[in-house]
Tab-separated table of C-alpha atoms in Angstrom:
chain	number	residue	atom	x	y	z
A	132	UNK	CA	-32.757	-15.516	-1.788
A	133	UNK	CA	-30.690	-13.162	0.468
A	134	UNK	CA	-27.194	-13.867	0.540
A	135	UNK	CA	-25.436	-11.952	-2.571
A	136	UNK	CA	-24.318	-14.083	-5.238
A	137	UNK	CA	-20.840	-14.983	-5.973
A	138	UNK	CA	-20.204	-12.861	-9.571
A	139	UNK	CA	-18.018	-14.803	-11.858
A	140	UNK	CA	-14.405	-14.021	-12.433
A	141	UNK	CA	-13.837	-11.040	-14.616
A	142	UNK	CA	-13.693	-11.461	-18.568
A	143	UNK	CA	-16.233	-14.733	-18.329
A	144	UNK	CA	-20.126	-14.226	-18.537
A	145	UNK	CA	-22.205	-12.087	-16.015
A	146	UNK	CA	-23.284	-13.828	-12.815
A	147	UNK	CA	-27.049	-15.438	-13.566
A	148	UNK	CA	-29.965	-14.418	-11.464
A	149	UNK	CA	-33.369	-16.762	-11.975
A	150	UNK	CA	-36.276	-14.957	-13.405
A	151	UNK	CA	-38.678	-16.442	-11.035
A	152	UNK	CA	-41.825	-13.811	-10.463
A	153	UNK	CA	-40.633	-11.497	-13.777
A	154	UNK	CA	-44.217	-11.510	-15.542
A	155	UNK	CA	-45.391	-10.208	-12.283
A	156	UNK	CA	-43.014	-8.211	-10.531
A	157	UNK	CA	-40.497	-7.471	-13.212
A	158	UNK	CA	-39.072	-3.934	-11.673
A	159	UNK	CA	-38.840	-6.351	-7.980
A	160	UNK	CA	-36.701	-8.716	-9.735
A	161	UNK	CA	-34.532	-6.601	-11.750
A	162	UNK	CA	-34.116	-4.644	-8.343
A	163	UNK	CA	-33.738	-7.937	-6.103
A	164	UNK	CA	-30.844	-9.266	-9.212
A	165	UNK	CA	-28.745	-5.936	-9.061
A	166	UNK	CA	-28.583	-6.195	-5.286
A	167	UNK	CA	-27.033	-9.612	-5.192
A	168	UNK	CA	-25.260	-9.763	-8.593
A	169	UNK	CA	-24.213	-6.262	-9.170
A	170	UNK	CA	-24.901	-3.679	-11.825
A	171	UNK	CA	-24.639	-6.198	-14.451
A	172	UNK	CA	-26.282	-10.501	-14.382
A	173	UNK	CA	-27.802	-12.508	-16.736
A	174	UNK	CA	-31.588	-13.627	-16.905
A	175	UNK	CA	-34.057	-15.209	-18.629
A	176	UNK	CA	-36.639	-12.646	-20.300
A	177	UNK	CA	-39.161	-13.976	-22.627
A	178	UNK	CA	-37.847	-17.355	-23.269
A	179	UNK	CA	-34.272	-16.155	-24.072
A	180	UNK	CA	-30.835	-15.381	-22.050
A	181	UNK	CA	-30.380	-11.379	-21.474
A	182	UNK	CA	-27.539	-9.419	-19.820
A	183	UNK	CA	-29.276	-6.950	-17.682
A	184	UNK	CA	-27.831	-3.885	-17.494
A	185	UNK	CA	-28.649	-1.370	-14.038
A	186	UNK	CA	-26.987	1.233	-12.055
A	187	UNK	CA	-26.366	4.734	-13.187
A	188	UNK	CA	-22.928	4.052	-13.783
A	189	UNK	CA	-23.943	0.700	-15.611
A	190	UNK	CA	-26.366	2.631	-18.030
A	191	UNK	CA	-23.541	5.321	-19.253
A	192	UNK	CA	-21.155	2.180	-19.982
A	193	UNK	CA	-23.801	0.578	-22.013
A	194	UNK	CA	-24.504	3.708	-23.995
A	195	UNK	CA	-20.610	5.219	-24.479
A	196	UNK	CA	-20.080	1.354	-25.853
A	197	UNK	CA	-22.998	0.969	-28.118
A	198	UNK	CA	-22.308	2.594	-31.272
A	199	UNK	CA	-21.382	-0.214	-34.010
A	200	UNK	CA	-21.455	-2.993	-31.391
A	201	UNK	CA	-24.975	-3.263	-30.289
A	202	UNK	CA	-28.308	-3.420	-32.799
A	203	UNK	CA	-31.632	-2.276	-31.412
A	204	UNK	CA	-33.658	-5.682	-31.124
A	205	UNK	CA	-37.082	-5.593	-32.187
A	206	UNK	CA	-39.689	-8.341	-33.197
A	207	UNK	CA	-40.815	-9.740	-36.820
A	208	UNK	CA	-43.943	-7.876	-35.787
A	209	UNK	CA	-42.708	-4.183	-35.089
A	210	UNK	CA	-40.646	-4.690	-38.753
A	211	UNK	CA	-43.688	-5.820	-40.567
A	212	UNK	CA	-45.906	-2.901	-39.244
A	213	UNK	CA	-43.098	-0.322	-39.084
A	214	UNK	CA	-41.123	-0.955	-41.884
A	215	UNK	CA	-38.091	1.442	-42.064
A	216	UNK	CA	-39.200	3.540	-39.282
A	217	UNK	CA	-35.927	5.010	-37.333
A	218	UNK	CA	-36.283	2.623	-34.249
A	219	UNK	CA	-36.152	-0.289	-37.035
A	220	UNK	CA	-33.022	1.200	-39.231
A	221	UNK	CA	-29.181	0.219	-38.132
A	222	UNK	CA	-25.983	2.387	-38.889
A	223	UNK	CA	-25.879	5.376	-41.263
A	224	UNK	CA	-29.391	4.965	-42.190
A	225	UNK	CA	-30.475	5.712	-38.961
A	226	UNK	CA	-28.058	8.103	-38.170
A	227	UNK	CA	-29.501	9.732	-41.390
A	228	UNK	CA	-32.998	9.492	-40.324
A	229	UNK	CA	-32.406	10.783	-36.671
A	230	UNK	CA	-30.628	13.676	-38.775
A	231	UNK	CA	-33.407	14.546	-40.862
A	232	UNK	CA	-36.371	14.016	-37.846
A	233	UNK	CA	-34.495	16.348	-35.333
A	234	UNK	CA	-35.037	19.249	-37.149
A	235	UNK	CA	-38.678	19.272	-36.592
A	236	UNK	CA	-38.645	17.508	-33.072
A	237	UNK	CA	-36.523	19.718	-30.756
A	238	UNK	CA	-34.826	23.059	-30.931
A	239	UNK	CA	-36.445	26.263	-32.117
A	240	UNK	CA	-39.665	24.285	-33.639
A	241	UNK	CA	-40.945	23.704	-30.436
A	242	UNK	CA	-41.829	26.907	-30.014
A	243	UNK	CA	-44.401	27.261	-32.800
A	244	UNK	CA	-46.043	24.025	-31.743
A	245	UNK	CA	-47.235	25.929	-28.118
A	246	UNK	CA	-50.523	27.130	-29.487
A	247	UNK	CA	-51.884	24.534	-31.913
A	248	UNK	CA	-50.966	22.522	-28.558
A	249	UNK	CA	-52.964	24.336	-26.323
A	250	UNK	CA	-55.880	25.060	-28.526
A	251	UNK	CA	-56.599	21.293	-28.498
A	252	UNK	CA	-55.853	20.085	-24.818
A	253	UNK	CA	-57.447	23.174	-23.005
A	254	UNK	CA	-61.168	22.188	-24.473
A	255	UNK	CA	-60.287	18.022	-23.552
A	256	UNK	CA	-59.216	19.346	-19.693
A	257	UNK	CA	-62.399	21.497	-19.710
A	258	UNK	CA	-64.252	18.575	-20.852
A	259	UNK	CA	-62.915	16.231	-18.168
A	260	UNK	CA	-63.766	19.132	-15.504
A	261	UNK	CA	-67.423	19.127	-16.690
A	262	UNK	CA	-67.749	14.767	-17.072
A	263	UNK	CA	-66.952	14.619	-13.327
A	264	UNK	CA	-65.423	10.922	-12.909
A	265	UNK	CA	-63.136	10.006	-16.056
A	266	UNK	CA	-60.791	6.996	-16.569
A	267	UNK	CA	-57.278	8.763	-16.324
A	268	UNK	CA	-55.331	5.894	-18.364
A	269	UNK	CA	-58.186	6.679	-21.592
A	270	UNK	CA	-58.335	10.384	-21.023
A	271	UNK	CA	-54.509	10.776	-20.895
A	272	UNK	CA	-54.195	8.503	-24.154
A	273	UNK	CA	-56.978	11.099	-25.591
A	274	UNK	CA	-55.233	14.378	-24.192
A	275	UNK	CA	-52.172	12.630	-26.163
A	276	UNK	CA	-53.421	11.531	-29.307
A	277	UNK	CA	-55.502	15.037	-30.063
A	278	UNK	CA	-52.004	16.978	-29.204
A	279	UNK	CA	-49.410	14.832	-31.374
A	280	UNK	CA	-52.046	14.445	-34.351
A	281	UNK	CA	-52.488	18.024	-34.492
A	282	UNK	CA	-48.986	18.418	-34.319
A	283	UNK	CA	-47.162	15.795	-36.063
A	284	UNK	CA	-50.017	15.827	-38.812
A	285	UNK	CA	-51.176	19.061	-38.604
A	286	UNK	CA	-54.921	17.407	-38.190
A	287	UNK	CA	-57.628	19.378	-36.308
A	288	UNK	CA	-60.034	17.848	-34.128
A	289	UNK	CA	-62.785	18.911	-36.702
A	290	UNK	CA	-61.654	17.899	-39.717
A	291	UNK	CA	-62.602	15.130	-41.782
A	292	UNK	CA	-59.343	13.410	-41.987
A	293	UNK	CA	-59.394	13.117	-37.438
A	294	UNK	CA	-61.951	10.761	-37.777
A	295	UNK	CA	-60.206	8.490	-40.310
A	296	UNK	CA	-57.276	8.775	-38.781
A	297	UNK	CA	-58.572	7.718	-35.683
A	298	UNK	CA	-60.562	4.583	-36.846
A	299	UNK	CA	-57.123	3.431	-38.865
A	300	UNK	CA	-54.864	4.365	-35.831
A	301	UNK	CA	-57.090	2.281	-33.598
A	302	UNK	CA	-56.832	-0.948	-35.516
A	303	UNK	CA	-52.931	-0.173	-36.329
A	304	UNK	CA	-52.480	-0.108	-32.562
A	305	UNK	CA	-55.078	-3.315	-32.225
A	306	UNK	CA	-52.378	-4.945	-34.601
A	307	UNK	CA	-49.424	-3.992	-32.294
A	308	UNK	CA	-50.575	-6.288	-29.673
A	309	UNK	CA	-50.990	-9.258	-31.512
A	310	UNK	CA	-47.845	-12.092	-29.949
A	311	UNK	CA	-45.274	-11.542	-32.392
A	312	UNK	CA	-44.457	-14.882	-33.614
A	313	UNK	CA	-45.531	-16.881	-36.311
A	314	UNK	CA	-48.850	-17.055	-35.034
A	315	UNK	CA	-49.583	-13.441	-36.349
A	316	UNK	CA	-50.153	-14.520	-39.261
A	317	UNK	CA	-53.497	-16.438	-38.092
A	318	UNK	CA	-54.630	-13.148	-36.302
A	319	UNK	CA	-57.446	-11.406	-37.947
A	320	UNK	CA	-56.348	-8.330	-36.023
A	321	UNK	CA	-52.798	-8.169	-38.116
A	322	UNK	CA	-54.327	-8.165	-41.145
A	323	UNK	CA	-56.487	-5.605	-40.218
A	324	UNK	CA	-53.748	-3.906	-39.040
A	325	UNK	CA	-51.473	-4.183	-41.695
A	326	UNK	CA	-54.330	-2.568	-44.109
A	327	UNK	CA	-54.843	-0.083	-41.620
A	328	UNK	CA	-51.520	0.970	-42.401
A	329	UNK	CA	-51.855	1.233	-46.317
A	330	UNK	CA	-54.867	3.910	-45.809
A	331	UNK	CA	-52.516	5.649	-42.850
A	332	UNK	CA	-49.818	6.036	-45.210
A	333	UNK	CA	-52.007	7.406	-47.910
A	334	UNK	CA	-53.442	9.643	-45.413
A	335	UNK	CA	-49.880	10.797	-44.436
A	336	UNK	CA	-48.824	11.492	-47.981
A	337	UNK	CA	-51.525	13.517	-48.694
A	338	UNK	CA	-51.417	15.939	-45.542
A	339	UNK	CA	-48.193	17.854	-46.622
A	340	UNK	CA	-49.681	19.263	-49.606
A	341	UNK	CA	-52.003	21.844	-47.383
A	342	UNK	CA	-49.323	22.036	-44.867
A	343	UNK	CA	-46.174	23.197	-47.250
A	344	UNK	CA	-48.734	25.873	-48.886
A	345	UNK	CA	-48.373	27.787	-45.778
A	346	UNK	CA	-51.823	26.883	-43.973
A	347	UNK	CA	-50.835	25.673	-41.167
A	348	UNK	CA	-47.457	26.744	-39.665
A	349	UNK	CA	-48.072	24.937	-36.541
A	350	UNK	CA	-47.448	21.519	-37.872
A	351	UNK	CA	-44.602	19.808	-37.698
A	352	UNK	CA	-45.323	18.386	-41.351
A	353	UNK	CA	-43.472	21.198	-43.602
A	354	UNK	CA	-40.231	20.799	-42.003
A	355	UNK	CA	-40.472	16.838	-42.200
A	356	UNK	CA	-41.772	17.006	-45.445
A	357	UNK	CA	-38.982	19.141	-46.424
A	358	UNK	CA	-36.077	17.226	-44.338
A	359	UNK	CA	-37.088	14.101	-45.933
A	360	UNK	CA	-37.713	15.430	-49.478
A	361	UNK	CA	-35.060	13.675	-51.594
A	362	UNK	CA	-33.847	11.649	-49.060
A	363	UNK	CA	-31.685	8.689	-49.435
A	364	UNK	CA	-33.381	5.429	-49.303
A	365	UNK	CA	-31.502	3.952	-46.499
A	366	UNK	CA	-33.196	6.822	-44.266
A	367	UNK	CA	-36.313	5.122	-44.550
A	368	UNK	CA	-39.904	6.632	-45.355
A	369	UNK	CA	-41.371	9.346	-43.765
A	370	UNK	CA	-45.241	7.930	-43.689
A	371	UNK	CA	-42.841	5.277	-41.527
A	372	UNK	CA	-41.556	7.461	-39.316
A	373	UNK	CA	-44.609	9.612	-38.669
A	374	UNK	CA	-46.488	6.083	-37.342
A	375	UNK	CA	-43.572	5.401	-34.917
A	376	UNK	CA	-43.555	9.053	-33.873
A	377	UNK	CA	-47.182	8.357	-33.272
A	378	UNK	CA	-47.436	5.164	-31.491
A	379	UNK	CA	-44.628	6.654	-29.467
A	380	UNK	CA	-46.645	9.225	-28.148
A	381	UNK	CA	-49.569	7.214	-27.235
A	382	UNK	CA	-47.768	5.178	-25.328
A	383	UNK	CA	-44.932	7.201	-23.553
A	384	UNK	CA	-46.367	10.247	-23.297
A	385	UNK	CA	-49.528	9.256	-22.414
A	386	UNK	CA	-48.036	7.131	-19.404
A	387	UNK	CA	-45.996	10.134	-18.357
A	388	UNK	CA	-49.311	12.119	-18.092
A	389	UNK	CA	-51.185	9.490	-16.374
A	390	UNK	CA	-48.746	9.375	-13.663
A	391	UNK	CA	-47.985	12.867	-13.321
A	392	UNK	CA	-51.303	13.216	-12.306
A	393	UNK	CA	-51.889	10.444	-10.069
A	394	UNK	CA	-48.633	11.791	-8.108
A	395	UNK	CA	-50.322	15.435	-8.285
A	396	UNK	CA	-53.423	13.735	-6.481
A	397	UNK	CA	-51.553	11.797	-4.361
A	398	UNK	CA	-49.533	14.750	-3.167
A	399	UNK	CA	-51.587	18.003	-3.281
A	400	UNK	CA	-48.693	20.382	-1.854
A	401	UNK	CA	-47.169	19.751	-4.856
A	402	UNK	CA	-50.445	20.131	-7.565
A	403	UNK	CA	-51.246	23.486	-5.152
A	404	UNK	CA	-47.644	24.923	-5.971
A	405	UNK	CA	-48.038	23.752	-9.631
A	406	UNK	CA	-51.120	25.553	-9.967
A	407	UNK	CA	-49.880	28.989	-10.315
A	408	UNK	CA	-47.398	27.808	-12.833
A	409	UNK	CA	-50.264	26.579	-14.528
A	410	UNK	CA	-52.495	29.474	-15.084
A	411	UNK	CA	-49.454	31.836	-15.763
A	412	UNK	CA	-48.826	29.067	-18.615
A	413	UNK	CA	-52.171	29.238	-20.138
A	414	UNK	CA	-52.267	32.905	-20.080
A	415	UNK	CA	-48.534	33.392	-21.548
A	416	UNK	CA	-47.643	30.194	-23.306
A	417	UNK	CA	-44.276	31.080	-24.080
A	418	UNK	CA	-43.453	29.911	-20.672
A	419	UNK	CA	-43.988	26.395	-21.834
A	420	UNK	CA	-40.947	26.487	-24.057
A	421	UNK	CA	-38.084	28.446	-21.753
A	422	UNK	CA	-36.587	26.049	-19.897
A	423	UNK	CA	-35.640	28.550	-16.895
A	424	UNK	CA	-39.796	29.101	-16.290
A	425	UNK	CA	-42.534	26.499	-14.432
A	426	UNK	CA	-40.234	24.981	-11.911
A	427	UNK	CA	-42.504	22.837	-10.105
A	428	UNK	CA	-44.570	21.531	-13.500
A	429	UNK	CA	-41.019	20.762	-14.524
A	430	UNK	CA	-39.549	19.185	-11.336
A	431	UNK	CA	-42.829	17.376	-11.308
A	432	UNK	CA	-42.246	15.896	-14.944
A	433	UNK	CA	-39.051	15.148	-13.817
A	434	UNK	CA	-39.397	12.925	-10.874
A	435	UNK	CA	-42.097	11.354	-12.512
A	436	UNK	CA	-39.645	10.376	-15.514
A	437	UNK	CA	-37.725	8.994	-12.792
A	438	UNK	CA	-39.956	7.215	-10.622
A	439	UNK	CA	-42.109	5.971	-13.248
A	440	UNK	CA	-39.854	5.338	-16.280
A	441	UNK	CA	-42.383	4.287	-19.046
A	442	UNK	CA	-40.403	1.668	-20.669
A	443	UNK	CA	-39.557	-1.505	-18.252
A	444	UNK	CA	-36.816	-2.993	-20.935
A	445	UNK	CA	-35.024	-1.731	-24.194
A	446	UNK	CA	-33.570	-4.657	-25.713
A	447	UNK	CA	-30.306	-4.776	-28.208
A	448	UNK	CA	-28.474	-7.607	-29.425
A	449	UNK	CA	-24.457	-7.577	-29.626
A	450	UNK	CA	-23.457	-7.808	-33.241
A	451	UNK	CA	-19.572	-8.342	-32.180
A	452	UNK	CA	-18.249	-9.555	-28.826
A	453	UNK	CA	-18.149	-6.559	-26.345
A	454	UNK	CA	-16.784	-5.651	-22.437
A	455	UNK	CA	-19.462	-4.749	-20.170
A	456	UNK	CA	-18.536	-3.999	-16.544
A	457	UNK	CA	-15.671	-6.456	-16.682
A	458	UNK	CA	-17.710	-9.345	-18.337
A	459	UNK	CA	-17.660	-10.767	-21.550
A	460	UNK	CA	-20.745	-10.770	-23.790
A	461	UNK	CA	-20.487	-12.676	-26.888
A	462	UNK	CA	-22.124	-11.840	-30.354
A	463	UNK	CA	-25.841	-12.199	-30.806
A	464	UNK	CA	-26.280	-12.166	-27.022
A	465	UNK	CA	-29.288	-10.017	-25.799
A	466	UNK	CA	-28.503	-7.341	-24.122
A	467	UNK	CA	-31.202	-5.213	-22.026
A	468	UNK	CA	-31.778	-2.121	-20.062
A	469	UNK	CA	-33.856	-0.829	-17.845
A	470	UNK	CA	-34.119	3.032	-17.019
A	471	UNK	CA	-35.621	2.466	-13.420
A	472	UNK	CA	-32.824	0.362	-12.376
A	473	UNK	CA	-30.225	3.584	-12.596
A	474	UNK	CA	-33.628	5.728	-11.629
A	475	UNK	CA	-33.642	3.959	-8.417
A	476	UNK	CA	-29.914	3.805	-7.423
A	477	UNK	CA	-29.808	5.313	-3.705
A	478	UNK	CA	-26.250	6.561	-4.557
A	479	UNK	CA	-27.438	8.995	-6.658
A	480	UNK	CA	-30.823	9.607	-5.763
A	481	UNK	CA	-31.442	9.256	-1.626
A	482	UNK	CA	-35.022	7.982	-1.039
A	483	UNK	CA	-34.997	6.311	-4.528
A	484	UNK	CA	-38.933	5.478	-3.956
A	485	UNK	CA	-40.188	8.359	-2.919
A	486	UNK	CA	-42.008	10.846	-4.779
A	487	UNK	CA	-39.647	13.752	-3.819
A	488	UNK	CA	-40.050	16.878	-6.873
A	489	UNK	CA	-38.190	18.961	-4.950
A	490	UNK	CA	-34.655	16.733	-5.749
A	491	UNK	CA	-34.811	18.778	-9.171
A	492	UNK	CA	-35.501	22.549	-8.075
A	493	UNK	CA	-32.216	23.274	-7.425
A	494	UNK	CA	-31.049	22.124	-10.767
A	495	UNK	CA	-29.686	19.283	-12.271
A	496	UNK	CA	-27.539	17.360	-10.036
A	497	UNK	CA	-23.999	16.766	-11.415
A	498	UNK	CA	-23.407	13.406	-13.017
A	499	UNK	CA	-27.166	12.510	-12.869
A	500	UNK	CA	-28.985	11.472	-16.141
A	501	UNK	CA	-32.577	10.468	-16.478
A	502	UNK	CA	-32.938	7.543	-18.802
A	503	UNK	CA	-36.622	7.425	-19.238
A	504	UNK	CA	-36.523	8.277	-23.344
A	505	UNK	CA	-33.066	6.218	-23.375
A	506	UNK	CA	-29.570	7.426	-24.409
A	507	UNK	CA	-26.567	7.128	-26.416
A	508	UNK	CA	-26.959	6.382	-30.215
A	509	UNK	CA	-30.793	5.710	-29.790
A	510	UNK	CA	-31.922	8.386	-27.236
A	511	UNK	CA	-35.239	8.960	-28.045
A	512	UNK	CA	-35.432	11.959	-30.728
A	513	UNK	CA	-39.175	12.762	-29.584
A	514	UNK	CA	-38.021	13.515	-25.750
A	515	UNK	CA	-37.927	17.241	-26.432
A	516	UNK	CA	-41.615	17.221	-27.738
A	517	UNK	CA	-42.963	14.424	-25.696
A	518	UNK	CA	-41.978	16.827	-22.409
A	519	UNK	CA	-43.736	19.959	-24.108
A	520	UNK	CA	-46.621	17.922	-24.531
A	521	UNK	CA	-46.927	16.643	-21.278
A	522	UNK	CA	-46.043	19.622	-19.627
A	523	UNK	CA	-49.016	21.529	-21.334
A	524	UNK	CA	-51.479	18.272	-20.761
A	525	UNK	CA	-50.433	19.563	-17.059
A	526	UNK	CA	-50.759	22.962	-17.363
A	527	UNK	CA	-54.449	22.839	-18.847
A	528	UNK	CA	-55.488	20.188	-16.319
A	529	UNK	CA	-54.558	22.253	-13.357
A	530	UNK	CA	-55.677	25.255	-14.888
A	531	UNK	CA	-59.505	23.738	-14.571
A	532	UNK	CA	-58.877	21.931	-11.218
A	533	UNK	CA	-57.025	19.784	-8.535
A	534	UNK	CA	-56.462	15.833	-9.570
A	535	UNK	CA	-58.303	13.299	-7.370
A	536	UNK	CA	-58.241	9.875	-7.346
A	537	UNK	CA	-62.024	8.523	-5.925
A	538	UNK	CA	-61.108	5.086	-5.621
A	539	UNK	CA	-57.565	5.650	-4.933
A	540	UNK	CA	-54.057	5.347	-5.968
A	541	UNK	CA	-53.752	2.251	-8.655
A	542	UNK	CA	-52.999	-1.173	-7.594
A	543	UNK	CA	-51.746	-4.030	-9.830
A	544	UNK	CA	-49.627	-2.546	-12.685
A	545	UNK	CA	-49.021	-3.317	-16.465
A	546	UNK	CA	-45.119	-2.917	-17.566
A	547	UNK	CA	-45.668	-3.344	-21.247
A	548	UNK	CA	-45.769	-1.630	-23.861
A	549	UNK	CA	-45.442	0.679	-21.047
A	550	UNK	CA	-45.895	1.384	-17.928
A	551	UNK	CA	-49.753	2.008	-16.956
A	552	UNK	CA	-52.374	0.872	-14.049
A	553	UNK	CA	-53.733	-2.449	-15.258
A	554	UNK	CA	-57.302	-1.323	-14.529
A	555	UNK	CA	-59.049	1.551	-15.286
A	556	UNK	CA	-58.350	4.632	-12.259
A	557	UNK	CA	-60.985	6.928	-11.793
A	558	UNK	CA	-60.060	10.441	-11.947
A	559	UNK	CA	-61.822	13.812	-11.043
A	560	UNK	CA	-60.521	17.237	-11.920
A	561	UNK	CA	-61.825	19.033	-8.325
A	562	UNK	CA	-62.661	22.398	-9.600
A	563	UNK	CA	-62.154	25.207	-6.543
A	564	UNK	CA	-61.806	28.808	-6.552
A	565	UNK	CA	-58.010	29.157	-6.516
A	566	UNK	CA	-57.837	26.660	-9.935
A	567	UNK	CA	-60.254	28.873	-11.948
């Protein structure tokens, strides 16, 4: 199909585009739909009619119209496993939970996490360099889990709780991968995950006691426990919120670390420019939270968010009739946006499919936004912490050596729950005199 689809009259439903090939190449199908139909069109996604919103202008309009009109659409499985976590809440409860969580996930709180993050990520990156070839995706998840466990729960790698957490969190993660329909009740992994969730809640509940006693000032738990003390029921349970933050780190942050290292391996000139910054960050940790420091590392992160947004689609449901781009969206219709659609807009990002971190070195471009962490009322609260964790992991890795891909870049990709290579990616940190 090469001719542009004739759009319906304004005020009617958006034009429809066939979803053939979506399972194999979702971004290719969405990109083709945007080029033939415009920034808003309909398509079947997961068996349901869905309005797709793309381009930077379309995303900006969507987020501006979201509050009170579009609700986050999660499966019954997500509600079963995450309870009243922030992404399952709506209206006042959602806003109240965000307000309380924000105190520990952004701003001045971040500076207190830098040293603990380095303490757990530095030994992991040293082990990567010493082991030789490792599976990059597994390695990224390893360092992400170590950092998020340390900062969010105050659990150090050598604690007894670390093993208990790793075992039960693994079972919980396995349950999130069960098919979400009623068939989930027949899956042993689903029930194992539900039992693991109860044990994790119990572990989370006992951790703040020591954290609040001042034993661990580098953990977010003191602030979070204080923020949710006497919180209204509508704000949800802190234990549910912690699980949501941990699973988001496992998928989103690990995906960013994976793709940052892949692109640095493919574009050695950027790795060479970033290595001196990595050495400086490890020597002077405060640089990790200074927005005016480490410009190359931050540009690599920004360009990776643009080129490799972890989340393929974020789903909403219209709770009342709404107009988007002049088209009518009825109550109950699913509405989805893909961050990559806006990130590949050539009018905003010239040569959109090229890895060009330098586009961010001159400072933020007017009216340009990166949507990897969403936007509007449901923008990801964990973005500042996720970016800090990613830059810390990159600094520790580049401090040890230059990233290499002995088997070449990955081929087939998986887009759900986050964008990662489908098969293991052999990865090496190649130690050189200039990287030590």
